Coordinates of C-alpha atoms in Angstrom, one line a residue:
M1 CA 140.8 87.3 188.0
N2 CA 139.6 85.2 191.0
T3 CA 138.6 88.4 192.8
S4 CA 136.6 89.6 189.9
I5 CA 134.8 86.2 189.6
K6 CA 134.1 86.3 193.4
V7 CA 132.7 89.8 193.1
A8 CA 130.6 88.9 190.1
T9 CA 129.3 85.8 191.9
R10 CA 128.3 87.8 194.9
L11 CA 126.5 90.4 192.8
L12 CA 124.7 87.7 190.9
T13 CA 123.7 86.0 194.2
A14 CA 122.5 89.4 195.5
V15 CA 120.4 90.0 192.4
L16 CA 118.8 86.6 192.6
V17 CA 117.9 87.1 196.2
L18 CA 116.3 90.4 195.4
I19 CA 114.4 88.9 192.5
T20 CA 113.2 86.0 194.8
V21 CA 112.1 88.4 197.5
S22 CA 110.4 90.6 195.0
I23 CA 108.5 87.7 193.5
S24 CA 107.5 86.4 197.0
V25 CA 106.3 89.9 198.0
Q26 CA 104.3 90.2 194.8
C27 CA 102.8 86.8 195.2
F28 CA 101.8 87.5 198.8
A29 CA 100.3 90.8 197.7
Q30 CA 98.3 89.1 195.0
K31 CA 96.9 86.4 197.2
P32 CA 93.8 88.3 198.4
A33 CA 93.0 89.2 194.8
D34 CA 93.1 85.4 194.0
W35 CA 91.0 84.0 196.8
E36 CA 89.3 86.6 198.9
L37 CA 85.6 87.3 198.0
E38 CA 83.7 90.4 198.6
K39 CA 81.0 90.2 201.3
M40 CA 77.5 90.6 199.8
P41 CA 75.2 93.0 201.6
V42 CA 73.4 90.9 204.3
S43 CA 69.9 91.7 203.3
L44 CA 70.6 91.0 199.6
E45 CA 72.4 87.7 200.3
T46 CA 69.6 86.6 202.6
D47 CA 66.8 87.4 200.1
F48 CA 68.8 85.8 197.3
A49 CA 69.4 82.7 199.3
L50 CA 65.7 82.4 200.4
S51 CA 64.5 82.9 196.8
C52 CA 65.6 79.4 195.9
L53 CA 63.0 77.9 198.1
P54 CA 59.3 77.6 197.5
P55 CA 57.4 80.4 199.4
Q56 CA 55.9 77.9 201.9
L57 CA 59.4 76.8 203.1
R58 CA 61.1 80.2 203.5
H59 CA 59.8 81.3 206.8
D60 CA 61.1 78.3 208.8
A61 CA 64.3 77.6 206.8
T62 CA 67.8 78.0 208.1
V63 CA 69.8 80.7 206.3
Y64 CA 73.5 80.5 205.9
L65 CA 75.5 83.6 204.9
L66 CA 79.2 83.7 203.8
D67 CA 81.9 85.6 205.7
P68 CA 84.6 85.7 203.0
K69 CA 87.3 85.6 205.7
K70 CA 85.9 82.7 207.7
G71 CA 83.3 80.7 205.8
Y72 CA 79.6 80.1 206.2
Y73 CA 77.7 80.9 209.4
I74 CA 74.1 80.6 210.5
A75 CA 72.4 83.9 210.1
R76 CA 69.0 82.6 211.0
K77 CA 68.2 79.2 212.6
G78 CA 65.1 77.5 211.1
T79 CA 62.9 74.6 212.2
N80 CA 61.8 72.8 209.1
G81 CA 65.0 71.0 208.2
F82 CA 65.7 73.0 205.1
I83 CA 68.8 75.2 204.6
C84 CA 69.6 77.8 202.0
F85 CA 72.7 79.7 201.0
V86 CA 74.5 81.3 198.1
T87 CA 77.4 79.2 196.8
R88 CA 80.4 81.2 195.6
T89 CA 83.0 78.4 195.0
E90 CA 82.5 75.1 193.1
W91 CA 85.4 72.8 193.9
E92 CA 85.1 70.7 190.8
W93 CA 86.4 73.5 188.5
A94 CA 89.5 74.1 190.7
E95 CA 89.5 77.9 190.4
F96 CA 88.7 80.9 192.5
R97 CA 86.2 83.1 190.6
K98 CA 84.6 86.2 192.0
D99 CA 81.6 86.2 189.7
N100 CA 80.2 82.8 190.6
A101 CA 77.0 83.0 192.7
A102 CA 74.0 80.6 192.8
A103 CA 71.3 80.2 195.5
I104 CA 70.9 76.6 196.7
S105 CA 68.8 74.8 199.3
Y106 CA 68.9 71.3 200.7
D107 CA 66.5 69.3 202.7
A108 CA 67.6 67.7 206.0
E109 CA 69.5 64.9 204.3
G110 CA 71.3 67.2 201.9
A111 CA 72.2 69.5 204.7
R112 CA 73.7 66.5 206.5
T113 CA 75.7 64.9 203.7
I114 CA 76.2 67.4 200.9
F115 CA 76.4 70.9 202.5
P116 CA 79.5 69.9 204.7
V117 CA 81.6 69.9 201.5
T118 CA 80.4 73.4 200.6
M119 CA 81.2 74.6 204.1
D120 CA 84.7 73.1 204.1
V121 CA 85.5 74.4 200.7
A122 CA 84.5 77.9 201.7
A123 CA 86.4 77.7 205.0
M124 CA 89.6 76.5 203.1
R125 CA 89.3 79.3 200.6
A126 CA 88.8 81.8 203.3
T127 CA 92.2 81.0 204.9
G128 CA 94.1 82.0 201.8
K129 CA 96.4 79.0 202.4
F130 CA 95.0 76.6 199.7
T131 CA 95.1 76.8 196.0
P132 CA 91.9 75.8 194.1
L133 CA 93.6 72.6 192.9
Q134 CA 94.6 71.7 196.5
I135 CA 91.0 72.1 197.6
K136 CA 89.7 70.0 194.8
N137 CA 92.2 67.2 195.6
I138 CA 91.4 67.4 199.3
V139 CA 87.6 67.0 198.6
M140 CA 88.2 64.1 196.2
D141 CA 90.5 62.4 198.8
R142 CA 87.8 62.7 201.5
I143 CA 85.2 61.3 199.2
R144 CA 87.4 58.3 198.4
K145 CA 88.1 57.8 202.1
G146 CA 84.4 58.0 202.9
I147 CA 84.7 61.1 205.0
Y148 CA 82.2 62.8 202.7
K149 CA 79.2 60.5 202.0
A150 CA 76.4 60.3 199.5
P151 CA 72.8 61.0 200.6
A152 CA 71.4 57.9 202.3
R153 CA 67.9 58.5 201.0
A154 CA 66.0 60.3 198.2
G155 CA 65.7 64.0 198.7
I156 CA 65.4 67.4 197.1
S157 CA 67.4 70.5 196.5
Y158 CA 65.3 73.5 195.3
M159 CA 67.0 76.0 193.0
L160 CA 64.1 78.2 192.2
A161 CA 65.9 81.6 192.4
P162 CA 65.2 83.8 189.4
V163 CA 68.9 84.1 188.4
M164 CA 72.1 82.2 188.9
R165 CA 75.7 82.9 187.7
T166 CA 77.4 79.6 187.4
Y167 CA 79.1 77.0 185.2
P168 CA 76.7 75.6 182.5
G169 CA 79.0 72.7 181.4
K170 CA 81.4 70.1 182.6
P171 CA 84.5 71.0 184.7
D172 CA 86.7 71.1 181.5
H173 CA 84.8 74.1 180.4
H174 CA 85.4 77.2 182.6
D175 CA 83.0 79.7 181.2
V176 CA 80.3 81.0 183.5
M177 CA 76.9 82.3 182.5
T178 CA 74.1 84.3 184.0
M179 CA 71.0 82.2 183.6
N180 CA 67.3 82.3 184.4
M181 CA 66.7 78.6 185.0
P182 CA 64.7 77.8 188.2
H183 CA 64.7 74.1 188.7
Y184 CA 64.3 71.1 191.0
M185 CA 67.2 68.8 191.9
F186 CA 66.7 65.3 193.2
Y187 CA 69.6 63.4 194.8
A188 CA 70.9 60.8 192.4
P189 CA 74.2 59.5 193.7
Y190 CA 76.1 57.4 191.1
V191 CA 73.3 57.7 188.5
T192 CA 74.0 58.5 184.9
N193 CA 72.0 60.0 182.0
T194 CA 71.9 56.5 180.5
D195 CA 70.1 55.3 183.6
I196 CA 67.3 57.8 183.1
G197 CA 67.1 57.4 179.3
N198 CA 68.6 60.9 178.6
I199 CA 71.2 60.1 176.0
P200 CA 73.6 61.0 174.5
D201 CA 75.1 62.4 177.7
G202 CA 72.1 64.4 178.9
Q203 CA 71.6 66.3 175.6
A204 CA 67.9 65.4 175.1
D205 CA 65.0 67.4 176.4
G206 CA 63.6 66.6 179.8
P207 CA 65.2 65.6 183.1
V208 CA 69.0 65.4 183.0
V209 CA 71.7 64.1 185.4
I210 CA 74.3 66.5 186.5
N211 CA 77.4 65.2 188.4
P212 CA 80.5 67.3 187.8
G213 CA 82.5 65.3 190.4
A214 CA 82.2 62.2 188.3
T215 CA 84.4 63.9 185.6
W216 CA 87.3 63.5 188.0
L217 CA 86.2 60.6 190.3
G218 CA 85.0 58.4 187.5
Q219 CA 81.6 57.2 186.3
R220 CA 79.4 56.0 189.2
K221 CA 81.9 57.2 191.7
G222 CA 80.7 60.8 192.3
P223 CA 78.3 60.8 195.2
Y224 CA 76.8 64.2 194.5
G225 CA 74.8 63.6 191.4
F226 CA 71.4 65.2 190.8
I227 CA 68.4 64.6 188.5
I228 CA 67.5 68.1 187.4
L229 CA 64.0 69.0 186.4
P230 CA 63.4 72.6 185.1
A231 CA 60.4 74.5 186.2
G232 CA 57.6 74.8 183.7
A233 CA 57.0 77.9 181.6
T234 CA 54.1 79.1 183.7
E235 CA 56.0 78.6 187.0
R236 CA 59.1 80.2 185.6
A237 CA 57.1 83.3 184.5
K238 CA 55.6 83.6 188.0
I239 CA 59.0 83.3 189.6
N240 CA 60.4 86.1 187.4
S241 CA 57.4 88.3 188.1
E242 CA 57.5 87.8 191.9
N243 CA 61.2 88.5 192.0
K244 CA 61.5 91.6 189.8
D245 CA 62.7 93.7 192.8
L246 CA 65.3 91.1 193.7
L247 CA 66.6 90.9 190.1
K248 CA 67.0 94.7 190.1
R249 CA 68.8 94.7 193.4
L250 CA 71.2 92.0 192.2
A251 CA 71.9 93.7 188.9
D252 CA 72.5 97.0 190.7
Y253 CA 74.9 95.3 193.0
K254 CA 76.9 93.5 190.3
S255 CA 76.3 94.0 186.6
Y256 CA 77.0 90.3 185.9
F257 CA 73.7 89.4 187.5
K258 CA 71.8 91.3 184.8
L259 CA 69.8 89.0 182.6
Q260 CA 69.6 89.6 178.9
A261 CA 66.1 89.6 177.3
G262 CA 66.7 86.3 175.6
N263 CA 67.5 84.6 179.0
M264 CA 64.2 85.5 180.7

């Protein structure tokens, strides 16, 4: 009887080891599917990134492109203090999506204080060693410790691209949308919608405060808030017209970039 028990125990142990190894192998094999992004064609990513800036700023702006296995790198060094790039990961939502893409620019102050977070998040994701939740927690910890700082002066982030694929709501809503909403973003660290008279909670027409980090850090504790002002109807129509070719190239590249008629 003792021998039978020992044999059964050994068999059970062996099965458990095999199951553990199998699960580990499967998890390792699935890692790239979870975190690794596809590299956008360089010319398409460059044109998409530059489209977020007003035409007069594009020629002398610095362009960052994303290497999914390393992070952001300078593809073209500019001279006017503005940078532009396509963001693919938003840390506040704590998830690795592959269909999140929005062209963003910062002036010199935003490049100094806000963009380092984007760079670090992309670099951490590229290693495959961090979960989305770990990255979110690291960013929040660095904000609390003052490693990541709020902009020290007023400034602007242009998001005038003809399309963006991103989260339209707060970090507790994980749906993404393809939108045509060119807009201007003004740095507003620690500002709320109540401060600018847009209540309740930014639902009224006009400028609105967006600060996803405040959802987790607490009201008036998220340093990367923005007052967002949508482009007017005339400007929006002009942007759409001037970027017809870019819109087609993006939609041909990935179908999720295709705008529906009602979103134009």
